[in-house]
XYZ file of C-alpha atoms in Angstrom:
702
model
C 14.571 -62.752 98.655
C 15.059 -66.149 96.934
C 11.338 -66.977 97.101
C 10.296 -63.724 95.414
C 13.024 -64.079 92.797
C 11.945 -67.648 92.053
C 8.353 -66.453 91.696
C 9.337 -63.635 89.355
C 11.343 -66.050 87.192
C 8.545 -68.634 86.939
C 6.811 -69.313 83.629
C 3.397 -68.121 84.720
C 4.318 -65.029 86.765
C 4.375 -62.550 83.880
C 1.110 -63.882 82.437
C -0.679 -63.719 85.784
C 0.653 -60.243 86.573
C -0.382 -58.988 83.136
C -3.916 -60.335 83.560
C -4.081 -58.882 87.065
C -3.089 -55.415 85.824
C -5.577 -55.610 82.947
C -8.477 -56.636 85.182
C -7.509 -54.113 87.864
C -7.347 -51.341 85.270
C -10.797 -52.200 83.924
C -12.254 -52.402 87.417
C -10.754 -49.070 88.490
C -11.845 -47.255 85.323
C -15.407 -48.551 85.354
C -15.748 -47.834 89.084
C -14.425 -44.288 89.032
C -15.045 -43.003 85.498
C -16.941 -45.386 83.259
C -20.416 -46.891 83.389
C -20.615 -49.438 86.205
C -22.646 -51.848 84.066
C -19.739 -52.155 81.603
C -17.446 -53.802 84.137
C -18.701 -57.371 83.631
C -18.508 -57.513 79.798
C -15.173 -55.640 79.804
C -13.646 -58.110 82.272
C -14.928 -61.065 80.259
C -13.506 -59.549 77.061
C -10.086 -59.155 78.663
C -10.077 -62.764 79.843
C -11.093 -64.002 76.384
C -8.274 -61.998 74.782
C -5.788 -63.411 77.310
C -6.915 -66.912 76.333
C -6.211 -66.046 72.675
C -2.676 -64.884 73.454
C 0.392 -66.599 71.998
C 4.075 -66.211 72.935
C 4.911 -63.965 69.999
C 7.115 -60.901 69.787
C 5.297 -57.573 69.764
C 4.906 -57.506 65.972
C 3.335 -60.956 66.014
C 1.118 -59.969 68.906
C -0.010 -56.882 67.007
C -1.022 -58.988 64.001
C -2.668 -61.521 66.292
C -4.481 -58.759 68.190
C -5.964 -57.332 64.987
C -7.209 -60.774 63.901
C -8.483 -61.495 67.411
C -10.417 -58.227 67.676
C -11.979 -58.732 64.232
C -13.047 -62.279 65.159
C -14.296 -61.136 68.570
C -16.312 -58.284 67.079
C -17.915 -60.484 64.436
C -18.728 -63.193 66.985
C -20.199 -60.741 69.486
C -22.276 -59.022 66.813
C -23.552 -62.371 65.512
C -24.594 -63.371 69.023
C -26.272 -60.026 69.684
C -28.102 -60.156 66.347
C -29.519 -63.650 66.799
C -29.774 -64.242 70.544
C -33.298 -62.877 70.670
C -34.454 -65.279 67.934
C -34.028 -68.909 69.080
C -34.470 -70.412 65.620
C -31.833 -68.170 64.046
C -29.490 -68.623 66.997
C -29.894 -72.408 66.840
C -28.752 -72.267 63.203
C -25.839 -69.856 63.698
C -24.419 -71.537 66.825
C -23.427 -74.959 65.386
C -22.332 -73.537 62.022
C -20.136 -70.909 63.647
C -18.690 -73.472 66.053
C -17.811 -75.863 63.223
C -16.173 -73.145 61.122
C -14.080 -71.828 64.010
C -12.829 -75.263 65.053
C -11.910 -76.108 61.478
C -10.099 -72.773 61.185
C -7.815 -74.076 63.930
C -6.551 -76.733 61.520
C -4.529 -74.040 59.735
C -2.052 -73.616 62.604
C -1.705 -73.456 66.361
C -2.121 -69.675 66.370
C -5.372 -69.904 64.431
C -6.578 -72.656 66.771
C -5.918 -70.489 69.842
C -7.751 -67.502 68.375
C -10.659 -69.666 67.197
C -11.098 -71.252 70.641
C -10.959 -67.872 72.356
C -13.538 -66.518 69.888
C -15.917 -69.307 70.833
C -15.354 -68.544 74.499
C -16.032 -64.842 73.907
C -19.244 -65.687 72.051
C -20.504 -67.515 75.154
C -19.187 -64.715 77.376
C -21.319 -62.339 75.280
C -24.363 -64.397 76.219
C -23.339 -64.440 79.891
C -22.677 -60.694 79.891
C -26.113 -60.078 78.382
C -27.576 -62.385 81.009
C -25.771 -60.600 83.856
C -26.582 -57.107 82.586
C -30.132 -57.970 81.700
C -29.718 -56.346 78.304
C -28.390 -57.175 74.882
C -27.557 -53.752 73.562
C -24.574 -52.479 71.631
C -22.990 -51.177 74.863
C -22.287 -54.715 76.035
C -20.619 -55.621 72.753
C -18.525 -52.459 72.833
C -17.438 -53.169 76.410
C -16.442 -56.750 75.517
C -14.309 -55.650 72.580
C -12.883 -52.705 74.536
C -11.822 -55.028 77.367
C -10.169 -57.361 74.854
C -8.418 -54.439 73.145
C -7.143 -53.100 76.489
C -5.601 -56.437 77.381
C -4.163 -56.823 73.871
C -2.442 -53.422 73.996
C -1.059 -54.153 77.457
C 0.243 -57.532 76.273
C 1.865 -56.002 73.194
C 3.622 -53.315 75.253
C 4.743 -55.946 77.747
C 6.258 -58.011 74.952
C 8.023 -54.957 73.494
C 9.585 -54.130 76.873
C 10.685 -57.741 77.541
C 11.226 -59.180 74.042
C 13.265 -62.237 75.074
C 11.378 -63.325 78.174
C 8.967 -65.738 76.459
C 11.828 -67.240 74.451
C 13.937 -67.738 77.581
C 11.090 -69.531 79.302
C 10.449 -71.720 76.259
C 14.113 -72.782 76.213
C 14.083 -73.342 79.975
C 11.035 -75.590 79.654
C 12.839 -77.440 76.869
C 15.852 -78.225 79.036
C 13.592 -79.262 81.919
C 11.856 -81.633 79.517
C 15.239 -83.009 78.470
C 16.089 -83.558 82.128
C 12.979 -85.699 82.648
C 13.829 -87.574 79.437
C 17.350 -88.312 80.686
C 15.938 -89.521 84.003
C 13.691 -91.927 82.073
C 16.734 -93.166 80.162
C 18.669 -93.648 83.428
C 15.891 -95.913 84.696
C 16.662 -98.315 81.822
C 20.161 -98.838 83.227
C 18.963 -100.301 86.520
C 21.062 -103.480 87.078
C 18.072 -105.605 88.127
C 16.958 -108.970 86.772
C 13.355 -109.198 85.657
C 13.007 -105.453 85.072
C 10.078 -104.642 82.775
C 12.014 -102.915 80.011
C 8.899 -102.579 77.842
C 7.218 -100.527 80.574
C 10.333 -98.373 80.921
C 10.397 -97.895 77.156
C 6.769 -96.732 77.239
C 7.572 -94.228 79.981
C 10.525 -92.995 77.948
C 8.302 -92.694 74.865
C 5.801 -90.521 76.743
C 8.590 -88.323 78.096
C 9.947 -87.941 74.571
C 6.483 -86.866 73.476
C 6.742 -83.960 75.928
C 10.214 -83.111 74.636
C 8.935 -83.019 71.052
C 6.248 -80.541 72.147
C 8.807 -78.418 74.032
C 11.078 -78.358 70.975
C 8.165 -77.219 68.810
C 7.287 -74.376 71.180
C 10.902 -73.209 71.393
C 11.312 -73.368 67.604
C 8.164 -71.293 67.038
C 9.375 -68.700 69.567
C 12.769 -68.507 67.829
C 11.250 -68.125 64.364
C 8.988 -65.336 65.598
C 11.872 -63.369 67.124
C 14.619 -64.053 64.608
C 12.778 -64.598 61.338
C 15.155 -64.492 58.391
C 17.628 -62.159 60.077
C 21.140 -63.191 61.052
C 20.919 -63.531 64.841
C 23.302 -61.538 66.994
C 24.196 -61.464 70.673
C 21.720 -63.113 73.005
C 19.438 -64.217 70.149
C 22.333 -66.114 68.556
C 23.163 -67.738 71.891
C 19.568 -68.877 72.336
C 19.445 -70.294 68.817
C 22.661 -72.187 69.522
C 21.174 -73.572 72.742
C 18.159 -74.777 70.750
C 20.443 -76.706 68.405
C 22.262 -78.120 71.441
C 18.927 -79.307 72.835
C 18.130 -81.071 69.538
C 21.473 -82.872 69.674
C 20.891 -83.866 73.302
C 17.523 -85.351 72.381
C 19.082 -87.358 69.553
C 21.842 -88.680 71.791
C 19.612 -89.524 74.731
C 17.092 -91.371 72.540
C 19.838 -93.543 71.041
C 20.265 -97.202 71.987
C 23.458 -99.124 71.255
C 22.398 -102.496 72.634
C 19.082 -104.027 73.817
C 18.835 -103.063 77.491
C 17.616 -106.414 78.779
C 20.595 -108.116 77.119
C 22.928 -105.405 78.432
C 21.669 -105.967 81.983
C 22.247 -109.717 81.696
C 25.740 -109.315 80.247
C 26.840 -106.763 82.877
C 24.908 -108.071 85.866
C 28.053 -108.815 87.910
C 29.668 -105.495 86.964
C 29.024 -102.000 88.302
C 28.958 -100.517 84.789
C 25.168 -100.334 84.547
C 25.030 -98.507 87.872
C 27.714 -96.070 86.736
C 25.947 -95.346 83.446
C 22.689 -94.709 85.298
C 24.350 -92.493 87.910
C 26.056 -90.400 85.236
C 22.771 -89.946 83.404
C 20.999 -88.773 86.565
C 23.763 -86.256 87.214
C 23.486 -85.055 83.623
C 19.731 -84.693 84.079
C 20.401 -82.473 87.073
C 22.874 -80.482 84.976
C 20.097 -79.928 82.406
C 17.884 -78.559 85.175
C 20.726 -76.262 86.182
C 20.939 -75.145 82.565
C 17.199 -74.394 82.557
C 17.589 -72.328 85.722
C 20.551 -70.448 84.216
C 18.533 -69.628 81.087
C 15.646 -68.282 83.179
C 17.809 -66.033 85.346
C 20.159 -65.058 82.469
C 23.138 -66.252 84.470
C 26.098 -68.592 84.079
C 25.789 -72.342 84.464
C 26.667 -73.447 87.962
C 29.436 -75.963 88.620
C 28.847 -79.416 87.167
C 31.917 -81.071 88.639
C 29.959 -84.146 89.746
C 29.026 -85.261 86.182
C 32.609 -84.723 85.061
C 33.954 -86.843 87.906
C 31.341 -89.531 87.261
C 32.289 -89.572 83.568
C 35.963 -90.075 84.419
C 35.051 -92.913 86.792
C 33.007 -94.494 84.017
C 35.920 -94.301 81.567
C 38.140 -96.146 84.030
C 35.462 -98.745 84.758
C 34.928 -99.488 81.047
C 38.688 -99.819 80.504
C 38.984 -102.173 83.488
C 36.079 -104.289 82.213
C 37.716 -104.673 78.807
C 41.043 -105.645 80.368
C 39.672 -108.230 82.778
C 36.654 -109.809 81.040
C 36.591 -112.252 78.101
C 36.299 -110.542 74.746
C 32.783 -110.043 73.441
C 32.951 -108.004 70.254
C 29.293 -106.938 70.195
C 29.273 -105.945 73.871
C 32.668 -104.229 73.723
C 31.673 -102.245 70.640
C 28.438 -101.196 72.352
C 30.260 -100.092 75.520
C 32.813 -98.061 73.568
C 30.090 -96.397 71.479
C 27.947 -95.786 74.550
C 30.874 -94.187 76.384
C 31.583 -91.958 73.371
C 27.956 -90.934 73.367
C 28.094 -90.075 77.087
C 31.201 -87.975 76.511
C 29.506 -86.082 73.686
C 26.375 -85.650 75.791
C 28.477 -84.186 78.600
C 30.116 -81.755 76.181
C 26.705 -80.653 74.912
C 25.410 -80.032 78.427
C 28.456 -77.882 79.190
C 28.152 -75.989 75.878
C 27.496 -72.287 76.551
C 25.905 -71.860 73.122
C 27.775 -70.447 70.148
C 27.058 -70.629 66.428
C 29.744 -71.590 63.932
C 30.019 -69.321 60.939
C 29.318 -72.206 58.545
C 26.249 -73.440 60.494
C 22.939 -73.843 58.722
C 20.723 -71.824 61.077
C 17.525 -71.957 59.005
C 14.377 -73.004 60.848
C 11.195 -74.354 59.316
C 8.069 -72.512 60.385
C 4.639 -73.960 61.120
C 2.515 -70.993 60.118
C 0.812 -70.981 56.688
C 2.622 -68.837 54.146
C -0.581 -67.278 52.805
C -4.352 -67.322 53.173
C -4.534 -69.858 50.338
C -2.081 -72.105 52.192
C -4.188 -71.831 55.346
C -7.326 -72.814 53.440
C -5.460 -75.717 51.827
C -4.581 -77.041 55.287
C -8.197 -76.757 56.346
C -9.447 -78.575 53.233
C -7.023 -81.441 53.856
C -8.756 -82.072 57.196
C -12.289 -81.958 55.866
C -12.713 -85.711 56.066
C -14.156 -88.177 58.531
C -10.764 -89.494 59.651
C -9.430 -86.084 60.609
C -9.236 -85.334 64.334
C -10.126 -81.698 63.665
C -13.187 -82.628 61.643
C -14.463 -85.085 64.260
C -13.901 -82.595 67.078
C -15.604 -79.838 65.091
C -18.640 -82.046 64.469
C -18.830 -83.168 68.098
C -18.497 -79.665 69.516
C -20.983 -78.086 67.112
C -23.574 -80.786 67.860
C -22.816 -80.497 71.573
C -23.323 -76.718 71.537
C -26.613 -77.127 69.702
C -27.734 -79.839 72.110
C -26.790 -77.671 75.090
C -28.760 -74.764 73.667
C -31.849 -76.916 73.136
C -31.622 -78.159 76.732
C -31.267 -74.556 77.874
C -34.427 -73.559 75.990
C -36.316 -76.456 77.531
C -35.281 -75.754 81.137
C -34.535 -72.050 81.725
C -34.161 -70.150 78.458
C -33.160 -66.812 79.997
C -30.262 -67.880 82.230
C -28.792 -71.144 80.944
C -25.743 -70.059 78.991
C -23.442 -71.717 81.532
C -24.477 -74.999 79.908
C -22.827 -73.900 76.668
C -19.693 -72.639 78.411
C -19.296 -75.923 80.291
C -19.809 -77.951 77.111
C -17.212 -75.804 75.354
C -14.588 -76.197 78.094
C -15.181 -79.883 78.815
C -15.267 -81.059 75.182
C -11.740 -82.012 74.134
C -10.472 -83.771 70.972
C -9.804 -87.027 72.860
C -11.990 -89.187 75.066
C -9.469 -89.396 77.920
C -8.944 -85.620 78.030
C -12.715 -85.031 77.979
C -13.244 -87.468 80.841
C -10.594 -85.695 82.938
C -12.121 -82.289 82.201
C -15.579 -83.670 83.051
C -14.490 -84.590 86.567
C -12.324 -81.528 87.139
C -15.010 -79.130 85.924
C -17.669 -80.507 88.254
C -15.338 -80.554 91.270
C -14.015 -77.060 90.569
C -17.410 -75.511 89.903
C -18.916 -77.018 93.040
C -16.016 -75.777 95.176
C -16.148 -72.311 93.604
C -19.894 -71.995 94.246
C -19.553 -73.112 97.853
C -16.726 -70.638 98.508
C -18.633 -67.894 96.714
C -21.755 -68.567 98.743
C -19.706 -68.408 101.945
C -18.144 -65.077 100.936
C -21.487 -63.563 100.013
C -22.996 -64.717 103.313
C -20.144 -63.903 105.669
C -18.998 -60.524 104.364
C -20.975 -57.359 103.594
C -21.588 -56.121 100.103
C -19.821 -53.237 98.444
C -16.681 -52.454 96.496
C -14.521 -54.564 98.833
C -15.438 -57.480 96.586
C -13.727 -55.907 93.587
C -10.182 -56.933 94.668
C -11.454 -60.507 95.162
C -13.027 -60.342 91.696
C -9.732 -59.231 90.124
C -7.642 -61.719 92.120
C -9.877 -64.658 91.178
C -9.655 -63.765 87.480
C -5.844 -63.601 87.658
C -5.684 -66.839 89.669
C -7.468 -68.642 86.850
C -4.446 -68.014 84.603
C -2.081 -69.148 87.330
C -3.729 -72.577 87.571
C -5.416 -73.287 84.231
C -2.538 -75.218 82.603
C -1.547 -77.469 85.501
C -4.433 -77.530 88.011
C -7.595 -77.272 86.011
C -9.981 -78.145 88.855
C -8.562 -75.298 90.952
C -8.695 -72.978 87.934
C -12.353 -73.871 87.425
C -13.052 -73.088 91.082
C -11.573 -69.589 90.955
C -13.160 -68.684 87.614
C -16.513 -69.843 89.011
C -15.960 -67.500 91.954
C -15.078 -64.769 89.457
C -18.314 -65.177 87.492
C -20.375 -65.442 90.676
C -18.976 -62.113 91.849
C -19.721 -60.673 88.407
C -23.360 -61.655 88.840
C -23.298 -60.174 92.322
C -22.360 -56.792 90.821
C -25.806 -56.699 89.172
C -27.631 -58.068 92.206
C -27.923 -61.705 91.088
C -25.193 -63.385 93.138
C -27.351 -65.725 95.211
C -29.703 -66.366 92.321
C -26.773 -67.632 90.223
C -25.576 -70.349 92.626
C -28.190 -73.032 92.050
C -28.595 -72.553 88.279
C -24.816 -72.474 87.775
C -24.363 -75.849 89.458
C -27.226 -77.388 87.474
C -25.919 -75.860 84.244
C -22.450 -77.271 84.900
C -23.833 -80.765 85.376
C -25.944 -80.478 82.224
C -23.100 -79.053 80.121
C -20.696 -81.761 81.294
C -23.343 -84.396 80.521
C -23.738 -83.025 76.974
C -19.954 -83.145 76.446
C -19.822 -86.737 77.708
C -22.637 -87.820 75.387
C -21.164 -86.291 72.227
C -17.648 -87.660 72.830
C -19.161 -91.088 73.376
C -21.663 -91.249 70.520
C -20.840 -88.609 67.865
C -18.068 -89.846 65.563
C -16.216 -91.580 68.410
C -12.511 -92.015 67.759
C -12.534 -95.768 68.286
C -14.862 -96.274 65.313
C -12.631 -94.450 62.852
C -9.252 -95.009 64.447
C -6.625 -96.891 62.485
C -3.492 -97.136 64.524
C -1.793 -98.916 61.639
C -2.043 -95.731 59.537
C -0.153 -93.727 62.149
C 2.439 -96.479 62.487
C 2.844 -96.442 58.705
C 3.350 -92.661 58.754
C 6.030 -93.134 61.415
C 7.785 -95.789 59.332
C 7.848 -93.463 56.328
C 9.389 -90.748 58.520
C 11.937 -93.296 59.791
C 12.798 -94.195 56.203
C 13.495 -90.557 55.304
C 15.503 -90.068 58.494
C 17.646 -93.124 57.753
C 18.353 -91.936 54.210
C 19.513 -88.562 55.553
C 21.732 -90.245 58.142
C 23.330 -92.578 55.596
C 24.216 -89.683 53.284
C 26.224 -88.077 56.076
C 28.473 -91.099 56.402
C 29.552 -90.160 52.879
C 29.845 -86.365 53.205
C 30.468 -85.969 56.923
C 28.391 -84.674 59.824
C 26.243 -81.659 58.972
C 23.213 -80.573 60.997
C 21.658 -78.811 58.032
C 17.963 -77.993 57.702
C 16.965 -81.098 55.647
C 18.610 -83.372 58.220
C 17.002 -81.568 61.150
C 13.578 -81.695 59.476
C 13.916 -85.448 58.872
C 14.979 -86.011 62.481
C 12.170 -83.848 63.835
C 9.571 -85.558 61.639
C 10.680 -88.989 62.898
C 10.362 -87.918 66.537
C 7.044 -86.151 65.888
C 5.583 -89.198 64.123
C 6.571 -91.472 67.000
C 5.099 -88.959 69.476
C 1.861 -88.974 67.473
C 1.619 -92.743 67.841
C 2.374 -92.470 71.574
C -0.410 -89.924 72.043
C -2.812 -92.028 70.026
C -2.061 -95.121 72.094
C -2.595 -93.132 75.301
C -6.021 -92.043 74.060
C -6.844 -95.579 72.938
C -6.134 -96.983 76.403
C -8.486 -94.406 77.946
C -11.391 -95.248 75.638
C -14.333 -97.330 76.851
C -14.777 -100.908 75.863
C -11.474 -101.499 74.093
C -10.404 -105.120 74.240
C -7.383 -105.956 76.380
C -5.788 -107.655 73.386
C -6.162 -104.459 71.331
C -4.482 -102.411 74.035
C -1.658 -104.932 74.335
C -1.218 -104.900 70.553
C -1.011 -101.094 70.527
C 1.582 -101.059 73.310
C 3.726 -103.612 71.489
C 3.612 -101.515 68.316
C 4.613 -98.449 70.305
C 7.565 -100.175 71.983
C 8.732 -101.503 68.613
C 8.587 -98.007 67.129
C 10.442 -96.596 70.123
C 13.175 -99.205 69.649
C 13.433 -98.319 65.961
C 13.760 -94.611 66.739
C 16.457 -95.403 69.318
C 18.517 -97.369 66.776
C 18.125 -94.591 64.213
C 19.216 -92.014 66.773
C 22.318 -94.093 67.467
C 23.243 -93.907 63.796
C 22.613 -90.159 63.928
C 24.841 -89.585 66.940
C 27.870 -91.331 65.380
C 27.795 -89.657 61.966
C 31.224 -89.184 60.425
C 32.724 -89.349 56.958
C 33.988 -92.808 56.026
C 36.382 -94.003 53.353
C 34.674 -94.115 49.922
C 34.288 -97.911 49.826
C 32.943 -98.054 53.388
C 30.615 -95.124 52.769
C 29.222 -96.810 49.655
C 28.607 -100.044 51.562
C 26.970 -98.202 54.491
C 24.721 -96.194 52.189
C 23.668 -99.353 50.319
C 22.817 -101.191 53.549
C 20.933 -98.229 54.978
C 19.079 -97.685 51.707
C 17.957 -101.325 51.700
C 16.563 -100.988 55.226
C 14.950 -97.615 54.447
C 13.209 -99.048 51.384
C 11.996 -101.970 53.492
C 10.507 -99.566 56.043
C 8.735 -97.638 53.289
C 7.396 -100.894 51.789
C 6.141 -101.995 55.222
C 4.352 -98.665 55.548
C 2.580 -99.257 52.240
C 1.447 -102.692 53.417
C 0.109 -101.197 56.653
C -1.786 -98.491 54.776
C -3.279 -101.128 52.464
C -3.958 -103.609 55.267
C -2.034 -106.394 53.536
C 0.541 -108.782 55.092
C 4.146 -107.607 54.842
C 7.066 -109.960 54.169
C 9.761 -110.567 56.762
C 13.368 -109.625 56.012
C 15.200 -112.795 56.991
C 17.541 -112.758 53.983
C 18.706 -109.119 54.360
C 19.243 -109.795 58.055
C 21.588 -112.689 57.220
C 23.431 -110.466 54.755
C 24.001 -107.821 57.433
C 25.132 -110.486 59.888
C 27.675 -111.764 57.362
C 29.024 -108.251 56.858
C 29.431 -107.868 60.620
C 31.569 -110.959 60.881
C 33.856 -109.742 58.106
C 34.735 -106.436 59.776
C 37.559 -105.752 62.180
C 36.654 -104.885 65.813
C 36.202 -101.148 66.377
C 35.419 -100.395 62.741
C 32.709 -97.721 62.471
C 30.995 -99.910 59.924
C 30.463 -102.486 62.677
C 28.337 -99.943 64.525
C 26.361 -98.975 61.413
C 25.743 -102.537 60.283
C 24.819 -103.676 63.780
C 22.250 -100.873 64.100
C 20.860 -101.774 60.669
C 20.548 -105.360 61.847
C 18.584 -104.150 64.884
C 16.383 -102.061 62.569
C 15.692 -105.159 60.482
C 14.512 -106.909 63.632
C 12.232 -103.955 64.388
C 10.840 -104.224 60.853
C 10.061 -107.907 61.293
C 8.578 -107.311 64.733
C 6.164 -104.692 63.371
C 5.360 -106.871 60.352
C 4.552 -109.751 62.716
C 2.338 -107.538 64.881
C 0.517 -106.308 61.782
C -0.226 -109.898 60.788
C -1.359 -110.884 64.262
């Protein structure tokens, strides 16, 4: 059936099924063979281990499982050893929280394990609360439940080694589809269109694409490593490189869109460009579906036909309209880009023998490297450091409130504080609302189930299903996920005869924990007191400078997507995405002045324009004649140096000079070139980059 097949091919299906089998196995074993009192800590241990899981191959999962179990055991033992002594526990809790959060600065894998370890530490308290004891049996059951899930996950990965990679690539092409749709919106032939708003939307979509590229790259590195890929692995690596090229082409901009709309207002060219892009976006979604189901790409005749119509329309426009060298050059280059984009979308994925297939990993190369990364973030401006301080103080504050109100059954305060506290103010505010709504709904539904239906083992399937449902909803519908996990914990308490007794305290604890999280994000090292958007903009400009230097070199030697070029391109996109995320958080913060928000948005749109012009240069790389290549490299080097100098001024907080004279020099070069010369494209894009430089310099002064 199509519905069942679609469900089986979804991203979350395997994760949910794996959690369901793990929880069902624990429930069945403890009910029929094991001690009944071990069921609650074992279930909580399995859930904590599932939260620590990463999309690694089985070898990576084995290494991660060993580290996870060691961290879980140490955390559970520390809790058990100190939970009976409030003073000792109040000292261990914030210190342990700070160390674990800072450990996450080493890499994403460490961050996932550290967060899950914190969750398990609180689960240890809850399990002790539910069981009414704090013996070694509870700790053993927690670790055993985590180990059971870890072994199941490792075996699952060994039996389906490419599944996680396929889903990562599918998500990447879906992200590209949304990015192309955002680009198509910029081709609307409408006067008065807010192109800055469209550019901001495009920037946020590109931020998601950068994240999807990172996830796919990590999955590829884990499965391929330093080996020469063969068969399906080689095809997937080739598709990853195709996706990188698509991103570069779709982020390019050959002409300011507001000026393009004005120049082509009485033509249907803008409509045709937009229609072709939307069809290509749909083709990317078809590609994502084909990757998931390991099948061929369905027919994409519509984009091909639309591309042919566009070719004819551009040719007709050039024959019938007065010559406009800048516009004609832009249309020709834009059409070439669309043709290349179409070819990339149709590419089935194959590696050339001379391709540089090296990928740069994110994981630390050694323990010393991991500690070096952590030390770099041990400063007040670091996001990790601020979050670690806020969370550790929040956990301590929650514990003190718990001691003051109901010291024996208040650990839900700590769990709520842990889940609600996020690195950014906006994310914390969203979690605050979602957590309260979800917990309230889960308690109401749990109360209704306990009242309406008799007790007994019939509740065990509901317990297992609610735990699995949490993993189905936690990434996209957090309020619903909170509701089902609340039901899960309520049924856990019911297993030891405390179901009704848990309802009132759990709701109060949720409100108190959310209140603690709101207070610490607002008053403990708040981001808006240490934020310097100019520093992030400067980092982006430095990345742009390196990217431009790499692009210019390829006009001398010819197109080559080697590792240094791909790293420079990725760093430029990642730096711009960092600014976009920072601006999003800034706009969600309390009390920011409207002028400050407007200033941040203008900086972001200027950076997005600069990245678009750089991407245009990247899409049209080709070897030029020696004299032309020398001139192009000199012009690009001058602009790259100017970007780096502007970055230094932003870091220092000093006014930066405008580049009026270099702009005139580029304009003179443009007039001296014959129409259609590739140098016209390069020099025109450099001229646009100069304007971006001066725009950012002006915003920095204002």
